[in-house]
Structure formats: C-alpha cells, structure tokens
C-alpha cells in the first residue's frame, strides 16, 4: 500500500522504469513483481548495496526472477 501511494504521488512525472533499491536489506522480493504487473511499468535497475556503481545492476527479466524465486544473491 505504501509503495502504491508513492507511485501515485509521482504520476505527473513520466517514468517508464522502476529502480528497486536496498535489495540487500530485504528477504522478500515479491513486491517487485507485484508493482511491475499492477502498474505496467518495467524494472530498470536493482541496487544491492551502497557502493554505486558497483552495487547496481540492470533489472533484466532473469535477474528479477532470480531474486523472486531464488535466495536474492547473484
């Protein structure tokens, strides 16, 4: 609910990709898929730590699936 509220706050800004941050601080990744499906907006990047650009990766379909179905490590 909180994430959907945040997305609604930014409806006036034309964005076409999500950046999912702090993947290293969660144990549940299903929200990524929920937001992608509910809003028809793809994922652009996933961050896995504080050292950008080292801890940012493209959110390709396989990457998102690996996070959701796997243990969140790559």
PDB file of N, CA and C in Angstrom:
ATOM      1  N   UNK A   1       0.821  -1.190   0.000  1.00  0.00           N
ATOM      2  CA  UNK A   1       0.000   0.000   0.000  1.00  0.00           C
ATOM      3  C   UNK A   1       0.865   1.254   0.000  1.00  0.00           C
ATOM      4  N   UNK A   2       1.916   1.252   0.823  1.00  0.00           N
ATOM      5  CA  UNK A   2       2.804   2.422   0.877  1.00  0.00           C
ATOM      6  C   UNK A   2       3.452   2.684  -0.475  1.00  0.00           C
ATOM      7  N   UNK A   3       3.925   1.629  -1.123  1.00  0.00           N
ATOM      8  CA  UNK A   3       4.582   1.811  -2.419  1.00  0.00           C
ATOM      9  C   UNK A   3       3.602   2.314  -3.477  1.00  0.00           C
ATOM     10  N   UNK A   4       2.387   1.806  -3.462  1.00  0.00           N
ATOM     11  CA  UNK A   4       1.385   2.289  -4.409  1.00  0.00           C
ATOM     12  C   UNK A   4       1.067   3.760  -4.167  1.00  0.00           C
ATOM     13  N   UNK A   5       1.027   4.171  -2.912  1.00  0.00           N
ATOM     14  CA  UNK A   5       0.810   5.592  -2.602  1.00  0.00           C
ATOM     15  C   UNK A   5       1.949   6.451  -3.145  1.00  0.00           C
ATOM     16  N   UNK A   6       3.166   5.978  -3.004  1.00  0.00           N
ATOM     17  CA  UNK A   6       4.328   6.719  -3.511  1.00  0.00           C
ATOM     18  C   UNK A   6       4.262   6.831  -5.030  1.00  0.00           C
ATOM     19  N   UNK A   7       3.906   5.749  -5.687  1.00  0.00           N
ATOM     20  CA  UNK A   7       3.808   5.764  -7.153  1.00  0.00           C
ATOM     21  C   UNK A   7       2.750   6.777  -7.592  1.00  0.00           C
ATOM     22  N   UNK A   8       1.621   6.816  -6.905  1.00  0.00           N
ATOM     23  CA  UNK A   8       0.574   7.785  -7.252  1.00  0.00           C
ATOM     24  C   UNK A   8       1.061   9.225  -7.095  1.00  0.00           C
ATOM     25  N   UNK A   9       1.917   9.477  -6.122  1.00  0.00           N
ATOM     26  CA  UNK A   9       2.451  10.822  -5.913  1.00  0.00           C
ATOM     27  C   UNK A   9       3.301  11.288  -7.095  1.00  0.00           C
ATOM     28  N   UNK A  10       3.850  10.343  -7.844  1.00  0.00           N
ATOM     29  CA  UNK A  10       4.722  10.692  -8.960  1.00  0.00           C
ATOM     30  C   UNK A  10       4.062  10.470 -10.316  1.00  0.00           C
ATOM     31  N   UNK A  11       2.744  10.339 -10.349  1.00  0.00           N
ATOM     32  CA  UNK A  11       2.035  10.088 -11.609  1.00  0.00           C
ATOM     33  C   UNK A  11       2.243  11.193 -12.636  1.00  0.00           C
ATOM     34  N   UNK A  12       2.465  12.413 -12.198  1.00  0.00           N
ATOM     35  CA  UNK A  12       2.647  13.524 -13.135  1.00  0.00           C
ATOM     36  C   UNK A  12       4.008  13.493 -13.827  1.00  0.00           C
ATOM     37  N   UNK A  13       4.918  12.710 -13.294  1.00  0.00           N
ATOM     38  CA  UNK A  13       6.244  12.570 -13.901  1.00  0.00           C
ATOM     39  C   UNK A  13       6.216  11.337 -14.801  1.00  0.00           C
ATOM     40  N   UNK A  14       6.597  11.517 -16.030  1.00  0.00           N
ATOM     41  CA  UNK A  14       6.592  10.392 -16.973  1.00  0.00           C
ATOM     42  C   UNK A  14       7.809   9.505 -16.715  1.00  0.00           C
ATOM     43  N   UNK A  15       7.584   8.375 -16.056  1.00  0.00           N
ATOM     44  CA  UNK A  15       8.675   7.420 -15.866  1.00  0.00           C
ATOM     45  C   UNK A  15       8.220   6.068 -16.387  1.00  0.00           C
ATOM     46  N   UNK A  16       9.170   5.314 -16.896  1.00  0.00           N
ATOM     47  CA  UNK A  16       8.811   4.038 -17.501  1.00  0.00           C
ATOM     48  C   UNK A  16       9.579   2.855 -16.921  1.00  0.00           C
ATOM     49  N   UNK A  17      10.334   3.089 -15.857  1.00  0.00           N
ATOM     50  CA  UNK A  17      11.073   2.013 -15.210  1.00  0.00           C
ATOM     51  C   UNK A  17      11.172   2.297 -13.719  1.00  0.00           C
ATOM     52  N   UNK A  18      11.122   1.215 -12.943  1.00  0.00           N
ATOM     53  CA  UNK A  18      11.382   1.302 -11.509  1.00  0.00           C
ATOM     54  C   UNK A  18      12.858   1.057 -11.248  1.00  0.00           C
ATOM     55  N   UNK A  19      13.382   1.658 -10.224  1.00  0.00           N
ATOM     56  CA  UNK A  19      14.690   1.310  -9.685  1.00  0.00           C
ATOM     57  C   UNK A  19      14.422   0.760  -8.291  1.00  0.00           C
ATOM     58  N   UNK A  20      14.665  -0.507  -8.117  1.00  0.00           N
ATOM     59  CA  UNK A  20      14.450  -1.143  -6.821  1.00  0.00           C
ATOM     60  C   UNK A  20      15.753  -1.066  -6.026  1.00  0.00           C
ATOM     61  N   UNK A  21      15.688  -0.398  -4.901  1.00  0.00           N
ATOM     62  CA  UNK A  21      16.886  -0.179  -4.089  1.00  0.00           C
ATOM     63  C   UNK A  21      16.855  -1.053  -2.844  1.00  0.00           C
ATOM     64  N   UNK A  22      18.030  -1.174  -2.245  1.00  0.00           N
ATOM     65  CA  UNK A  22      18.205  -1.878  -0.968  1.00  0.00           C
ATOM     66  C   UNK A  22      17.818  -3.345  -1.031  1.00  0.00           C
ATOM     67  N   UNK A  23      18.062  -3.994  -2.165  1.00  0.00           N
ATOM     68  CA  UNK A  23      17.757  -5.420  -2.288  1.00  0.00           C
ATOM     69  C   UNK A  23      18.555  -6.241  -1.281  1.00  0.00           C
ATOM     70  N   UNK A  24      19.675  -5.691  -0.837  1.00  0.00           N
ATOM     71  CA  UNK A  24      20.488  -6.393   0.149  1.00  0.00           C
ATOM     72  C   UNK A  24      19.900  -6.316   1.559  1.00  0.00           C
ATOM     73  N   UNK A  25      18.861  -5.517   1.742  1.00  0.00           N
ATOM     74  CA  UNK A  25      18.279  -5.319   3.070  1.00  0.00           C
ATOM     75  C   UNK A  25      16.898  -5.952   3.213  1.00  0.00           C
ATOM     76  N   UNK A  26      16.507  -6.813   2.274  1.00  0.00           N
ATOM     77  CA  UNK A  26      15.188  -7.436   2.351  1.00  0.00           C
ATOM     78  C   UNK A  26      15.306  -8.935   2.133  1.00  0.00           C
ATOM     79  N   UNK A  27      14.320  -9.650   2.587  1.00  0.00           N
ATOM     80  CA  UNK A  27      14.268 -11.091   2.345  1.00  0.00           C
ATOM     81  C   UNK A  27      13.067 -11.451   1.477  1.00  0.00           C
ATOM     82  N   UNK A  28      12.301 -10.451   1.064  1.00  0.00           N
ATOM     83  CA  UNK A  28      11.106 -10.673   0.266  1.00  0.00           C
ATOM     84  C   UNK A  28      11.156  -9.799  -0.983  1.00  0.00           C
ATOM     85  N   UNK A  29      11.090 -10.444  -2.133  1.00  0.00           N
ATOM     86  CA  UNK A  29      11.220  -9.724  -3.394  1.00  0.00           C
ATOM     87  C   UNK A  29       9.942  -9.729  -4.232  1.00  0.00           C
ATOM     88  N   UNK A  30       8.876 -10.335  -3.741  1.00  0.00           N
ATOM     89  CA  UNK A  30       7.630 -10.430  -4.498  1.00  0.00           C
ATOM     90  C   UNK A  30       7.006  -9.090  -4.820  1.00  0.00           C
ATOM     91  N   UNK A  31       7.283  -8.084  -3.998  1.00  0.00           N
ATOM     92  CA  UNK A  31       6.732  -6.753  -4.257  1.00  0.00           C
ATOM     93  C   UNK A  31       7.198  -6.213  -5.598  1.00  0.00           C
ATOM     94  N   UNK A  32       8.411  -6.573  -6.006  1.00  0.00           N
ATOM     95  CA  UNK A  32       8.897  -6.121  -7.317  1.00  0.00           C
ATOM     96  C   UNK A  32       7.936  -6.572  -8.407  1.00  0.00           C
ATOM     97  N   UNK A  33       7.598  -7.854  -8.411  1.00  0.00           N
ATOM     98  CA  UNK A  33       6.705  -8.390  -9.435  1.00  0.00           C
ATOM     99  C   UNK A  33       5.316  -7.772  -9.315  1.00  0.00           C
ATOM    100  N   UNK A  34       4.825  -7.611  -8.088  1.00  0.00           N
ATOM    101  CA  UNK A  34       3.503  -7.006  -7.898  1.00  0.00           C
ATOM    102  C   UNK A  34       3.431  -5.617  -8.519  1.00  0.00           C
ATOM    103  N   UNK A  35       4.430  -4.776  -8.250  1.00  0.00           N
ATOM    104  CA  UNK A  35       4.418  -3.410  -8.778  1.00  0.00           C
ATOM    105  C   UNK A  35       4.538  -3.392 -10.299  1.00  0.00           C
ATOM    106  N   UNK A  36       5.399  -4.236 -10.836  1.00  0.00           N
ATOM    107  CA  UNK A  36       5.563  -4.312 -12.290  1.00  0.00           C
ATOM    108  C   UNK A  36       4.243  -4.679 -12.953  1.00  0.00           C
ATOM    109  N   UNK A  37       3.562  -5.695 -12.413  1.00  0.00           N
ATOM    110  CA  UNK A  37       2.300  -6.148 -13.002  1.00  0.00           C
ATOM    111  C   UNK A  37       1.160  -5.154 -12.779  1.00  0.00           C
ATOM    112  N   UNK A  38       1.040  -4.617 -11.580  1.00  0.00           N
ATOM    113  CA  UNK A  38      -0.064  -3.710 -11.269  1.00  0.00           C
ATOM    114  C   UNK A  38      -0.007  -2.408 -12.057  1.00  0.00           C
ATOM    115  N   UNK A  39       1.196  -1.918 -12.301  1.00  0.00           N
ATOM    116  CA  UNK A  39       1.328  -0.606 -12.924  1.00  0.00           C
ATOM    117  C   UNK A  39       1.796  -0.659 -14.373  1.00  0.00           C
ATOM    118  N   UNK A  40       2.140  -1.838 -14.866  1.00  0.00           N
ATOM    119  CA  UNK A  40       2.600  -1.962 -16.243  1.00  0.00           C
ATOM    120  C   UNK A  40       3.877  -1.194 -16.510  1.00  0.00           C
ATOM    121  N   UNK A  41       4.702  -1.083 -15.483  1.00  0.00           N
ATOM    122  CA  UNK A  41       5.978  -0.368 -15.575  1.00  0.00           C
ATOM    123  C   UNK A  41       7.089  -1.371 -15.333  1.00  0.00           C
ATOM    124  N   UNK A  42       8.077  -1.379 -16.201  1.00  0.00           N
ATOM    125  CA  UNK A  42       9.172  -2.321 -16.060  1.00  0.00           C
ATOM    126  C   UNK A  42      10.183  -1.912 -15.005  1.00  0.00           C
ATOM    127  N   UNK A  43      11.108  -2.800 -14.761  1.00  0.00           N
ATOM    128  CA  UNK A  43      12.200  -2.532 -13.827  1.00  0.00           C
ATOM    129  C   UNK A  43      13.434  -2.148 -14.625  1.00  0.00           C
ATOM    130  N   UNK A  44      14.121  -1.117 -14.171  1.00  0.00           N
ATOM    131  CA  UNK A  44      15.330  -0.670 -14.853  1.00  0.00           C
ATOM    132  C   UNK A  44      16.582  -1.176 -14.180  1.00  0.00           C
ATOM    133  N   UNK A  45      16.638  -0.994 -12.851  1.00  0.00           N
ATOM    134  CA  UNK A  45      17.830  -1.374 -12.104  1.00  0.00           C
ATOM    135  C   UNK A  45      17.461  -1.894 -10.730  1.00  0.00           C
ATOM    136  N   UNK A  46      18.380  -2.667 -10.161  1.00  0.00           N
ATOM    137  CA  UNK A  46      18.283  -3.131  -8.786  1.00  0.00           C
ATOM    138  C   UNK A  46      19.596  -2.774  -8.111  1.00  0.00           C
ATOM    139  N   UNK A  47      19.500  -2.152  -6.938  1.00  0.00           N
ATOM    140  CA  UNK A  47      20.726  -1.855  -6.191  1.00  0.00           C
ATOM    141  C   UNK A  47      20.844  -2.831  -5.032  1.00  0.00           C
ATOM    142  N   UNK A  48      22.082  -3.227  -4.764  1.00  0.00           N
ATOM    143  CA  UNK A  48      22.342  -4.262  -3.766  1.00  0.00           C
ATOM    144  C   UNK A  48      23.341  -3.809  -2.715  1.00  0.00           C
ATOM    145  N   UNK A  49      23.532  -2.537  -2.591  1.00  0.00           N
ATOM    146  CA  UNK A  49      24.467  -2.009  -1.603  1.00  0.00           C
ATOM    147  C   UNK A  49      24.650  -0.519  -1.779  1.00  0.00           C
ATOM    148  N   UNK A  50      25.582   0.027  -1.034  1.00  0.00           N
ATOM    149  CA  UNK A  50      25.789   1.472  -1.014  1.00  0.00           C
ATOM    150  C   UNK A  50      26.850   1.957  -1.996  1.00  0.00           C
ATOM    151  N   UNK A  51      27.573   1.039  -2.603  1.00  0.00           N
ATOM    152  CA  UNK A  51      28.687   1.412  -3.477  1.00  0.00           C
ATOM    153  C   UNK A  51      28.265   1.447  -4.940  1.00  0.00           C
ATOM    154  N   UNK A  52      27.540   2.495  -5.296  1.00  0.00           N
ATOM    155  CA  UNK A  52      27.157   2.684  -6.693  1.00  0.00           C
ATOM    156  C   UNK A  52      28.338   3.341  -7.393  1.00  0.00           C
ATOM    157  N   UNK A  53      28.774   2.848  -8.519  1.00  0.00           N
ATOM    158  CA  UNK A  53      28.091   1.977  -9.465  1.00  0.00           C
ATOM    159  C   UNK A  53      28.362   0.486  -9.277  1.00  0.00           C
ATOM    160  N   UNK A  54      29.186   0.097  -8.309  1.00  0.00           N
ATOM    161  CA  UNK A  54      29.499  -1.321  -8.147  1.00  0.00           C
ATOM    162  C   UNK A  54      28.296  -2.153  -7.710  1.00  0.00           C
ATOM    163  N   UNK A  55      27.384  -1.562  -6.969  1.00  0.00           N
ATOM    164  CA  UNK A  55      26.262  -2.310  -6.407  1.00  0.00           C
ATOM    165  C   UNK A  55      24.944  -2.023  -7.109  1.00  0.00           C
ATOM    166  N   UNK A  56      25.015  -1.734  -8.408  1.00  0.00           N
ATOM    167  CA  UNK A  56      23.785  -1.539  -9.189  1.00  0.00           C
ATOM    168  C   UNK A  56      23.871  -2.445 -10.408  1.00  0.00           C
ATOM    169  N   UNK A  57      22.752  -3.082 -10.726  1.00  0.00           N
ATOM    170  CA  UNK A  57      22.741  -3.983 -11.878  1.00  0.00           C
ATOM    171  C   UNK A  57      21.456  -3.792 -12.669  1.00  0.00           C
ATOM    172  N   UNK A  58      21.523  -4.017 -13.971  1.00  0.00           N
ATOM    173  CA  UNK A  58      20.305  -3.925 -14.777  1.00  0.00           C
ATOM    174  C   UNK A  58      19.286  -4.957 -14.291  1.00  0.00           C
ATOM    175  N   UNK A  59      18.043  -4.571 -14.242  1.00  0.00           N
ATOM    176  CA  UNK A  59      16.982  -5.474 -13.785  1.00  0.00           C
ATOM    177  C   UNK A  59      16.404  -6.217 -14.987  1.00  0.00           C
ATOM    178  N   UNK A  60      17.212  -7.087 -15.534  1.00  0.00           N
ATOM    179  CA  UNK A  60      16.743  -7.909 -16.645  1.00  0.00           C
ATOM    180  C   UNK A  60      15.739  -8.923 -16.112  1.00  0.00           C
ATOM    181  N   UNK A  61      14.918  -9.476 -16.989  1.00  0.00           N
ATOM    182  CA  UNK A  61      13.868 -10.409 -16.558  1.00  0.00           C
ATOM    183  C   UNK A  61      14.444 -11.549 -15.729  1.00  0.00           C
ATOM    184  N   UNK A  62      15.545 -12.132 -16.170  1.00  0.00           N
ATOM    185  CA  UNK A  62      16.150 -13.244 -15.434  1.00  0.00           C
ATOM    186  C   UNK A  62      16.619 -12.806 -14.055  1.00  0.00           C
ATOM    187  N   UNK A  63      17.136 -11.608 -13.957  1.00  0.00           N
ATOM    188  CA  UNK A  63      17.595 -11.094 -12.675  1.00  0.00           C
ATOM    189  C   UNK A  63      16.431 -10.960 -11.693  1.00  0.00           C
ATOM    190  N   UNK A  64      15.329 -10.383 -12.148  1.00  0.00           N
ATOM    191  CA  UNK A  64      14.153 -10.222 -11.289  1.00  0.00           C
ATOM    192  C   UNK A  64      13.629 -11.596 -10.866  1.00  0.00           C
ATOM    193  N   UNK A  65      13.543 -12.531 -11.799  1.00  0.00           N
ATOM    194  CA  UNK A  65      13.074 -13.882 -11.477  1.00  0.00           C
ATOM    195  C   UNK A  65      14.004 -14.544 -10.472  1.00  0.00           C
ATOM    196  N   UNK A  66      15.310 -14.390 -10.660  1.00  0.00           N
ATOM    197  CA  UNK A  66      16.266 -14.975  -9.709  1.00  0.00           C
ATOM    198  C   UNK A  66      16.050 -14.427  -8.301  1.00  0.00           C
ATOM    199  N   UNK A  67      15.794 -13.145  -8.191  1.00  0.00           N
ATOM    200  CA  UNK A  67      15.532 -12.572  -6.871  1.00  0.00           C
ATOM    201  C   UNK A  67      14.242 -13.120  -6.274  1.00  0.00           C
ATOM    202  N   UNK A  68      13.189 -13.196  -7.076  1.00  0.00           N
ATOM    203  CA  UNK A  68      11.894 -13.616  -6.556  1.00  0.00           C
ATOM    204  C   UNK A  68      11.881 -15.100  -6.203  1.00  0.00           C
ATOM    205  N   UNK A  69      12.443 -15.926  -7.056  1.00  0.00           N
ATOM    206  CA  UNK A  69      12.397 -17.372  -6.828  1.00  0.00           C
ATOM    207  C   UNK A  69      13.615 -17.915  -6.100  1.00  0.00           C
ATOM    208  N   UNK A  70      14.698 -17.153  -6.117  1.00  0.00           N
ATOM    209  CA  UNK A  70      15.927 -17.638  -5.512  1.00  0.00           C
ATOM    210  C   UNK A  70      16.137 -17.079  -4.123  1.00  0.00           C
ATOM    211  N   UNK A  71      17.403 -17.000  -3.767  1.00  0.00           N
ATOM    212  CA  UNK A  71      17.729 -16.510  -2.426  1.00  0.00           C
ATOM    213  C   UNK A  71      18.169 -15.058  -2.424  1.00  0.00           C
ATOM    214  N   UNK A  72      18.038 -14.382  -3.583  1.00  0.00           N
ATOM    215  CA  UNK A  72      18.366 -12.969  -3.642  1.00  0.00           C
ATOM    216  C   UNK A  72      19.820 -12.676  -3.908  1.00  0.00           C
ATOM    217  N   UNK A  73      20.590 -13.701  -4.136  1.00  0.00           N
ATOM    218  CA  UNK A  73      22.006 -13.489  -4.457  1.00  0.00           C
ATOM    219  C   UNK A  73      22.240 -13.799  -5.918  1.00  0.00           C
ATOM    220  N   UNK A  74      23.265 -13.186  -6.461  1.00  0.00           N
ATOM    221  CA  UNK A  74      23.603 -13.415  -7.868  1.00  0.00           C
ATOM    222  C   UNK A  74      25.000 -13.927  -7.989  1.00  0.00           C
TER     223      UNK A  74
END
